[in-house]
């Protein structure tokens, strides 16, 4: 039998509960023999079987998802780095210097220029070694344009570390010194964005990550989407990895851990999380009283991830090898994070006293080490050999996603002003003494007389460092991060006539909803030979609500494992079908997941050089309100696709009540500059808008995305009136013109509406003409947001061109030929239609009705009465506007209030 390794028996050496130490040793020797002769996999199998048998015998065996507080990969198992470590160390030093210089320079501005610009030094300081290993040895660029086959790795860079990425790009010649000097000064187009922002640096940053938690969440669905594309034969993504850099404090965001179960369930071995465990949040310790690395290990291992801990650097290896009794490991485990932070905020003498001083034998172990030697005992994240070994293990692991828990020091190298200090994250200014200490620590060749200016440093192009820097990136396909702004492929969109079935009027007696119209459009699109395969329907467990269950059998639900069970509805035409090459992404009850899948598909033109067309439909209340930060990130990422807010409006989903009834999603959509939003009433409007979106996003590859609200009410549809297509897209067209007036001064009004409430405007027109002798024209306004943007553009142009012929807003042009006051009523808050008030022709009264207040359950008619947006309130508003214009006596409005039984004294629905 083989000798027992040093590690065996340590925990039992001082275990008073061990009643038979000889038997214990025999078991340990047997295990050592298995490991030596048959390998760790066999040993793991036997241990699992033993635990299984023990449980079946009734022995309580609680599960532990954590391992000792040491490196997962032992020193003898490490894959050594093939790089030139000394050259890489010098490059890291120069990048650390340039990153620091960039931030400090930005914060030495003259106060007259607007004060400090901010920025962060400490995050990159703790990440530099990890980034260096990735850029030099692991992260492959897209080389397909050079005849290669690698589509490129995707990097979710920790947002606060952006100065370090810029510093590297400067060394590579991709960013100029002028740009570094304009860090966070972007208005004139010469600067660098504060964080990763694809919108602001479209050729550089791949993903926005500084909204904490969104990066990890989106990355998981991005990795899954790569698998989806491969399974469907659209793109070969087999060699690509998604690398995600997070801070340990960031993992407190629910989104950071919210989808790790999906990553394990779908075996996303193309996904690697790197969690920078410097033990600090922005203001202080992450788990001062605990151990964040152990906590995260339990979370990820319990969810089915491959967990690799890198805690200690190489200088600890000799001490750990001499730790025969396990005392050092015991102290490592028992020391809490708040104390570990204090170790690195002080010096070697402090560490000797407070760490090794916890046991006399540990003090003896380090008795021959000086305080400086003890201070050099490094954390794993600052050891290039060990980082390389951890990355190598992660890249070659199959069948599971991998998380690397890597321990570092926040503010590493910043010295007494920031290293390990609670203030490290907020430190943006260094005095000359601190700058000198930084220079000396990293041996930067800047003379004393230049230090005050903190000049950037870049070696000569023919220096060994620069040659090595470029050679490593050339070996990995090119430079990163890099973003593609347009896909190389050109896809043709069919003519609008291809969707004729949606454009035509419904047959007599036939009623449909705009949701059904959308499904008809989508079904037609799926049949298109070019665009059909690129269409990605995304659902969050509401397919049957939206009448889309027919797609289950037609195109299948994506599941990498296929369908290993027989669905209970197999005998039905529209049974639930999962498939390895399924086209639908069915996310379960998970709006954030649905949005993350949509973002991955909507940016595929950039990340995969493949144009995909995602359609994500959901209850409108659970969209922009619930995942608004993801919607904003989608704007930053220049996403292209369709968001469909089903069962929209505050009075349409009548039985569901307060938390389901949306009256503000269009206001939220209007806050996102590249989100184009519509609230259509009729099927033909849905078709025209969707077709316009395809033209803009697929054919012209414009950086916009569409939000369209859909209804669950059935009613007849009038069909497309030729010539109104462009007006529908602009946001307003004349649906029904008022009858010619019998008298010259006969009162006239214009009724504006959208979505379901447009039909109330149509009904109000009939009441006005029949009961009050008022002629009314009805305008369908599919987008008050687009009308407002058009009007604001005209106002801005007029402001800046005071001597030119003024431009008119589209609203003004449409209404000018049609006399009379204007009344707008929608199923949204008054603010939605109020946006166009400034563009209603001068001298016209403008009355706005809306659904301000909380929703509630009741019949639609009662809800519209409650919110004061129904036909009767529209009539009263019209009569009051005419009275204000002197066209009718005010008593007419009072008569209408009485005639329609309106309670003039009821509580304002805003407060009800």
PDB file of N, CA and C in Angstrom, residues 51-61:
ATOM      1  N   UNK A  51     -21.094   7.419   1.065  1.00  0.00           N
ATOM      2  CA  UNK A  51     -22.069   8.361   1.634  1.00  0.00           C
ATOM      3  C   UNK A  51     -23.483   7.887   1.348  1.00  0.00           C
ATOM      4  N   UNK A  52     -23.708   7.389   0.148  1.00  0.00           N
ATOM      5  CA  UNK A  52     -25.024   6.863  -0.250  1.00  0.00           C
ATOM      6  C   UNK A  52     -25.444   5.713   0.663  1.00  0.00           C
ATOM      7  N   UNK A  53     -24.522   4.784   0.863  1.00  0.00           N
ATOM      8  CA  UNK A  53     -24.824   3.631   1.710  1.00  0.00           C
ATOM      9  C   UNK A  53     -25.114   4.073   3.135  1.00  0.00           C
ATOM     10  N   UNK A  54     -24.346   5.054   3.621  1.00  0.00           N
ATOM     11  CA  UNK A  54     -24.558   5.542   4.982  1.00  0.00           C
ATOM     12  C   UNK A  54     -25.940   6.161   5.133  1.00  0.00           C
ATOM     13  N   UNK A  55     -26.345   6.928   4.146  1.00  0.00           N
ATOM     14  CA  UNK A  55     -27.669   7.549   4.202  1.00  0.00           C
ATOM     15  C   UNK A  55     -28.770   6.489   4.197  1.00  0.00           C
ATOM     16  N   UNK A  56     -28.606   5.493   3.350  1.00  0.00           N
ATOM     17  CA  UNK A  56     -29.623   4.437   3.271  1.00  0.00           C
ATOM     18  C   UNK A  56     -29.688   3.630   4.561  1.00  0.00           C
ATOM     19  N   UNK A  57     -28.572   3.602   5.293  1.00  0.00           N
ATOM     20  CA  UNK A  57     -28.547   2.890   6.574  1.00  0.00           C
ATOM     21  C   UNK A  57     -29.118   3.745   7.702  1.00  0.00           C
ATOM     22  N   UNK A  58     -29.556   4.924   7.364  1.00  0.00           N
ATOM     23  CA  UNK A  58     -30.198   5.784   8.352  1.00  0.00           C
ATOM     24  C   UNK A  58     -29.267   6.727   9.071  1.00  0.00           C
ATOM     25  N   UNK A  59     -28.016   6.821   8.610  1.00  0.00           N
ATOM     26  CA  UNK A  59     -27.070   7.741   9.240  1.00  0.00           C
ATOM     27  C   UNK A  59     -27.272   9.135   8.661  1.00  0.00           C
ATOM     28  N   UNK A  60     -27.473  10.089   9.520  1.00  0.00           N
ATOM     29  CA  UNK A  60     -27.690  11.465   9.052  1.00  0.00           C
ATOM     30  C   UNK A  60     -26.386  12.013   8.479  1.00  0.00           C
ATOM     31  N   UNK A  61     -26.419  12.319   7.179  1.00  0.00           N
ATOM     32  CA  UNK A  61     -25.220  12.810   6.503  1.00  0.00           C
ATOM     33  C   UNK A  61     -25.512  14.172   5.882  1.00  0.00           C
TER      34      UNK A  61
END
